Short mmCIF file of C-alpha atoms in Angstrom, two decimals:
data_model
loop_
_atom_site.label_atom_id
_atom_site.label_comp_id
_atom_site.label_asym_id
_atom_site.label_seq_id
_atom_site.Cartn_x
_atom_site.Cartn_y
_atom_site.Cartn_z
CA MET B 1 11.17 12.79 -45.99
CA SER B 2 11.04 10.27 -43.28
CA LYS B 3 10.13 6.65 -44.02
CA GLN B 4 7.10 6.96 -41.67
CA GLU B 5 5.83 10.12 -43.40
CA VAL B 6 5.68 8.27 -46.85
CA GLY B 7 3.40 5.70 -45.27
CA GLU B 8 1.22 8.12 -43.52
CA ARG B 9 0.63 10.01 -46.71
CA ALA B 10 -0.16 6.79 -48.60
CA HIS B 11 -2.63 5.93 -45.91
CA ALA B 12 -4.33 9.36 -45.93
CA LEU B 13 -4.55 9.08 -49.67
CA ALA B 14 -6.10 5.66 -49.47
CA ARG B 15 -8.72 7.11 -46.93
CA ARG B 16 -9.54 9.95 -49.15
CA GLU B 17 -10.34 7.65 -52.11
CA CYS B 18 -12.46 5.44 -49.75
CA ALA B 19 -14.38 8.50 -48.83
CA ALA B 20 -14.83 9.44 -52.62
CA ILE B 21 -16.20 5.98 -53.36
CA LEU B 22 -18.68 6.33 -50.37
CA GLN B 23 -19.79 9.56 -51.79
CA GLY B 24 -20.38 7.97 -55.12
CA LEU B 25 -22.36 5.13 -53.47
CA SER B 26 -24.62 7.53 -51.43
CA ALA B 27 -28.24 8.35 -52.36
CA THR B 28 -28.56 10.90 -54.99
CA ASP B 29 -30.95 12.15 -57.63
CA ALA B 30 -28.34 11.68 -60.26
CA PRO B 31 -27.01 8.14 -59.79
CA GLU B 32 -25.24 7.80 -63.11
CA PRO B 33 -22.55 10.48 -62.54
CA ALA B 34 -22.25 9.42 -58.87
CA ILE B 35 -21.53 5.92 -59.81
CA HIS B 36 -19.07 7.06 -62.44
CA SER B 37 -17.29 9.08 -59.64
CA ALA B 38 -17.31 5.91 -57.52
CA ARG B 39 -15.84 3.87 -60.20
CA LYS B 40 -13.01 6.37 -60.93
CA ALA B 41 -12.09 6.48 -57.19
CA ILE B 42 -12.04 2.71 -57.15
CA ARG B 43 -9.63 2.70 -59.97
CA ARG B 44 -7.45 5.37 -58.36
CA LEU B 45 -7.38 3.38 -55.14
CA ARG B 46 -6.45 0.21 -56.88
CA ALA B 47 -3.73 2.10 -58.66
CA LEU B 48 -2.44 3.28 -55.46
CA LEU B 49 -2.43 -0.22 -54.01
CA ALA B 50 -0.66 -1.58 -57.06
CA LEU B 51 2.03 1.19 -56.56
CA LEU B 52 2.63 -0.33 -53.09
CA GLU B 53 2.58 -4.00 -53.94
CA ARG B 54 6.37 -4.30 -53.54
CA SER B 55 5.98 -2.93 -49.93
CA GLU B 56 5.30 -5.12 -46.76
CA LEU B 57 1.59 -4.33 -46.84
CA ASP B 58 -0.69 -7.21 -47.51
CA LEU B 59 -2.96 -5.63 -50.03
CA ASP B 60 -4.39 -8.62 -51.95
CA ARG B 61 -7.59 -8.92 -49.93
CA ALA B 62 -8.50 -5.26 -50.17
CA ASP B 63 -7.70 -5.05 -53.93
CA ALA B 64 -9.73 -8.15 -54.79
CA SER B 65 -12.60 -6.66 -52.80
CA LEU B 66 -12.42 -3.40 -54.67
CA GLN B 67 -12.24 -5.17 -58.01
CA ARG B 68 -15.40 -6.95 -57.19
CA LEU B 69 -17.02 -3.86 -56.12
CA GLY B 70 -15.98 -2.04 -59.30
CA ASP B 71 -17.09 -4.89 -61.41
CA SER B 72 -20.56 -4.82 -59.72
CA LEU B 73 -21.05 -1.24 -60.90
CA SER B 74 -19.81 -1.82 -64.48
CA ASP B 75 -23.19 -2.82 -66.01
CA MET B 76 -24.87 0.51 -64.79
CA ARG B 77 -21.97 2.56 -65.79
CA ASP B 78 -21.45 0.97 -69.26
CA ALA B 79 -25.11 1.39 -70.15
CA HIS B 80 -24.82 5.04 -69.24
CA VAL B 81 -21.57 5.44 -71.18
CA VAL B 82 -22.89 3.98 -74.32
CA ALA B 83 -26.02 6.12 -74.24
CA GLU B 84 -23.79 9.26 -73.81
CA ALA B 85 -21.50 8.08 -76.73
CA ALA B 86 -24.64 7.90 -78.95
CA GLN B 87 -25.71 11.44 -77.84
CA ARG B 88 -22.17 12.76 -78.63
CA LEU B 89 -22.23 11.42 -82.15
CA ARG B 90 -25.78 12.77 -82.52
CA ALA B 91 -24.37 16.26 -81.64
CA ASP B 92 -21.30 15.96 -83.75
CA HIS B 93 -23.06 14.41 -86.84
CA PRO B 94 -26.61 15.85 -87.10
CA GLU B 95 -26.77 14.68 -90.66
CA VAL B 96 -26.91 11.07 -89.46
CA GLN B 97 -30.26 9.82 -88.09
CA LEU B 98 -29.23 8.77 -84.69
CA GLY B 99 -32.47 9.59 -82.82
CA PRO B 100 -33.92 6.09 -82.59
CA ALA B 101 -30.53 4.74 -81.29
CA CYS B 102 -30.30 7.43 -78.67
CA GLU B 103 -33.74 6.88 -77.47
CA ALA B 104 -33.40 3.08 -77.27
CA LEU B 105 -30.03 3.30 -75.47
CA GLN B 106 -31.34 5.80 -72.87
CA ARG B 107 -34.32 3.47 -72.17
CA ARG B 108 -31.87 0.73 -71.74
CA SER B 109 -29.66 2.67 -69.42
CA GLU B 110 -32.60 3.54 -67.22
CA ARG B 111 -33.70 -0.06 -67.17
CA VAL B 112 -30.35 -1.38 -66.10
CA MET B 113 -30.24 1.16 -63.36
CA ARG B 114 -33.66 0.25 -61.94
CA ASN B 115 -32.78 -3.39 -62.08
CA GLU B 116 -29.42 -3.10 -60.21
CA MET B 117 -31.04 -0.66 -57.57
CA GLY B 118 -33.81 -3.13 -57.17
CA LYS B 119 -31.30 -5.95 -56.34
CA ASP B 120 -29.39 -3.57 -53.92
CA PRO B 121 -31.61 -0.90 -52.67
CA LEU B 122 -29.75 2.34 -52.00
CA LEU B 123 -26.44 0.48 -52.69
CA GLY B 124 -26.34 -0.66 -49.03
CA ARG B 125 -24.64 -4.06 -49.80
CA ARG B 126 -21.90 -2.22 -51.91
CA ARG B 127 -21.42 0.31 -49.04
CA LYS B 128 -20.88 -2.50 -46.51
CA GLN B 129 -18.30 -4.02 -48.85
CA LEU B 130 -16.51 -0.69 -49.03
CA ALA B 131 -16.58 -0.34 -45.22
CA ASP B 132 -14.89 -3.73 -44.87
CA VAL B 133 -12.18 -2.55 -47.28
CA THR B 134 -11.67 0.53 -45.19
CA LEU B 135 -11.26 -1.33 -41.95
CA TRP B 136 -8.86 -3.70 -43.56
CA LEU B 137 -6.71 -0.93 -44.89
CA ASP B 138 -6.74 0.99 -41.62
CA ALA B 139 -5.21 -2.07 -39.83
CA LEU B 140 -2.19 -2.32 -42.13
CA PRO B 141 1.30 -1.15 -40.92
CA TRP B 142 1.55 1.77 -43.20
CA HIS B 143 4.68 2.93 -41.41
CA ALA B 144 6.54 0.13 -43.17
CA VAL B 145 6.07 1.82 -46.60
CA LYS B 146 9.32 3.03 -48.21
CA SER B 147 9.88 5.42 -51.13
CA SER B 148 11.87 2.66 -52.80
CA ASP B 149 8.77 0.49 -52.73
CA ILE B 150 6.92 3.10 -54.60
CA LYS B 151 9.67 3.57 -57.28
CA ALA B 152 9.73 -0.30 -57.68
CA GLY B 153 5.91 -0.34 -58.13
CA LEU B 154 6.03 2.55 -60.63
CA LEU B 155 8.69 0.78 -62.75
CA HIS B 156 6.66 -2.44 -62.65
CA SER B 157 3.54 -0.61 -64.00
CA GLU B 158 5.53 1.10 -66.71
CA ARG B 159 6.97 -2.28 -67.83
CA ARG B 160 3.44 -3.80 -68.01
CA ALA B 161 2.16 -0.68 -69.95
CA ARG B 162 5.02 -1.05 -72.32
CA LYS B 163 4.41 -4.77 -72.88
CA ALA B 164 0.69 -4.22 -73.42
CA GLN B 165 1.37 -1.47 -76.07
CA LYS B 166 3.73 -3.75 -77.94
CA ARG B 167 1.00 -6.50 -77.88
CA ALA B 168 -1.58 -4.14 -79.24
CA ALA B 169 0.75 -2.94 -81.96
CA HIS B 170 1.13 -6.44 -83.03
CA ASP B 171 -2.50 -7.56 -82.55
CA ASP B 172 -5.17 -4.89 -82.03
CA SER B 173 -7.82 -7.28 -80.90
CA PRO B 174 -10.33 -5.70 -78.44
CA GLU B 175 -8.84 -7.64 -75.65
CA ASN B 176 -5.34 -6.45 -76.19
CA VAL B 177 -6.51 -2.92 -76.74
CA HIS B 178 -8.58 -2.98 -73.55
CA ARG B 179 -5.64 -4.36 -71.64
CA TRP B 180 -3.37 -1.70 -72.93
CA ARG B 181 -5.89 1.03 -72.07
CA ARG B 182 -6.21 -0.26 -68.33
CA ARG B 183 -2.40 -0.34 -67.92
CA VAL B 184 -1.85 3.17 -69.29
CA ARG B 185 -4.69 4.57 -67.17
CA ARG B 186 -3.15 2.88 -64.10
CA LEU B 187 0.34 4.26 -64.87
CA ARG B 188 -1.14 7.72 -65.40
CA MET B 189 -3.09 7.60 -62.12
CA GLN B 190 0.05 6.50 -60.19
CA LEU B 191 2.04 9.34 -61.70
CA GLU B 192 -0.69 11.75 -60.55
CA ALA B 193 -0.56 10.28 -57.01
CA LEU B 194 3.24 10.99 -56.53
CA PRO B 195 2.77 14.63 -55.42
CA GLU B 196 0.20 13.47 -52.88
CA LEU B 197 2.73 11.01 -51.57
CA GLY B 198 5.35 13.83 -51.21
CA LEU B 199 7.57 12.44 -53.75
CA LYS B 200 9.49 14.30 -56.41
CA THR B 201 7.80 13.38 -59.74
CA ALA B 202 10.69 14.41 -61.93
CA ALA B 203 13.06 11.80 -60.34
CA LEU B 204 10.69 8.95 -60.82
CA VAL B 205 9.74 10.04 -64.29
CA ASP B 206 13.52 10.04 -65.19
CA ALA B 207 13.60 6.34 -63.92
CA LEU B 208 11.03 5.78 -66.62
CA HIS B 209 13.37 7.11 -69.17
CA GLY B 210 11.16 10.16 -69.61
CA THR B 211 8.19 8.04 -70.94
CA GLY B 212 5.77 8.72 -68.04
CA LYS B 213 4.31 12.01 -69.03
CA THR B 214 0.74 12.27 -67.83
CA LYS B 215 -0.41 14.53 -70.56
CA ALA B 216 0.60 11.92 -73.21
CA LEU B 217 -0.84 8.97 -71.14
CA HIS B 218 -4.07 11.00 -70.82
CA LYS B 219 -4.24 11.46 -74.67
CA VAL B 220 -3.62 7.71 -75.10
CA SER B 221 -6.12 6.65 -72.48
CA ASP B 222 -8.76 8.95 -73.93
CA LEU B 223 -8.32 7.59 -77.39
CA LEU B 224 -8.55 3.98 -76.27
CA GLY B 225 -11.54 4.78 -74.19
CA TRP B 226 -13.33 6.34 -77.07
CA GLN B 227 -12.51 3.34 -79.22
CA GLN B 228 -14.14 1.03 -76.54
CA ASP B 229 -17.25 3.28 -76.35
CA LEU B 230 -17.65 3.05 -80.14
CA ARG B 231 -17.32 -0.74 -80.14
CA MET B 232 -19.88 -1.05 -77.38
CA LEU B 233 -22.08 1.28 -79.36
CA ARG B 234 -21.83 -0.69 -82.51
CA ASN B 235 -22.44 -3.97 -80.80
CA LEU B 236 -25.74 -2.55 -79.39
CA VAL B 237 -26.88 -0.73 -82.61
CA ARG B 238 -26.38 -3.84 -84.82
CA PRO B 239 -29.29 -5.84 -83.40
CA MET B 240 -31.68 -2.94 -83.12
CA PRO B 241 -34.77 -3.04 -85.36
CA VAL B 242 -34.04 -1.41 -88.70
CA TRP B 243 -34.84 2.23 -89.27
CA GLY B 244 -34.23 4.57 -92.28
CA GLY B 245 -30.82 5.78 -90.98
CA LYS B 246 -29.34 2.57 -89.47
CA PRO B 247 -26.94 1.75 -92.27
CA GLU B 248 -25.51 5.32 -92.02
CA VAL B 249 -25.05 5.01 -88.22
CA LEU B 250 -23.19 1.92 -88.46
CA GLY B 251 -21.08 3.35 -91.26
CA LEU B 252 -20.28 6.36 -89.18
CA ILE B 253 -19.21 4.28 -86.38
CA ASP B 254 -16.96 2.07 -88.52
CA ARG B 255 -15.32 5.24 -90.05
CA LEU B 256 -14.51 6.63 -86.64
CA MET B 257 -13.11 3.55 -85.27
CA ALA B 258 -10.78 3.21 -88.27
CA ASP B 259 -9.88 7.00 -87.94
CA ALA B 260 -8.79 6.42 -84.42
CA GLY B 261 -5.91 4.24 -85.59
CA VAL B 262 -5.17 2.19 -82.54
CA ARG B 263 -2.29 0.40 -84.03
CA ASP B 264 -0.80 3.70 -85.38
CA VAL B 265 -0.95 5.12 -81.75
CA SER B 266 0.55 2.10 -80.23
CA ARG B 267 3.53 2.66 -82.45
CA THR B 268 4.05 6.31 -81.59
CA GLY B 269 6.30 5.55 -78.63
CA VAL B 270 4.07 7.20 -75.93
CA ILE B 271 5.14 4.61 -73.52
CA GLY B 272 8.54 3.93 -75.16
#
């Protein structure tokens, strides 16, 4: 593959992710899943830009703007996620009285959504922010991207994920676990992007000493994500008014968090 073709593919992928973000920010009768889709596309695009950070492209401005855009959607998304987590527990554990918590968290999610939409009607300000990012990315010299830049970026992400895993194994504080989750997720997204860039995944995975298998990274990312959801759920349930089943709900959440065994997973060698 020619040097120019690698850059063209990277630019095309960046444009597709911008389109996916815009779709998630468009008017819809179901804003929660749309915003979730937008945030996922933002993470994928930022993972791509991180993959290219060793290239000649000036990506800092676009990445910083995308980070702000994603952060601006986090309250809406997090409120919806924790309400969904409560509903999941209610379905999996009907013996526990989760009804009051589910209802309160659903009302909270709807309130957060109304407040955010009131401050930015139809998400127009956020779409303008995305348009600026798209224009900035389009102006970059994508022809300068080389396959070696992508390999260097992937190796850098792998080292960061490995370092975060070791830190979480030593100290599984919420901050360390969350950092590990973000870096595992980014590495997984970058590996998933390789075929879109026309690169042979096997050769680059070999450069990671066989540790970059996306299925294993998915498993770790999902586990760490569930841990984070449970932690948010517990933090919101604790200050709620007392009802008959509240102690059992908190006990269930504590057991599930303990069963997930973050320290044990961090020592399994998924990253190496």
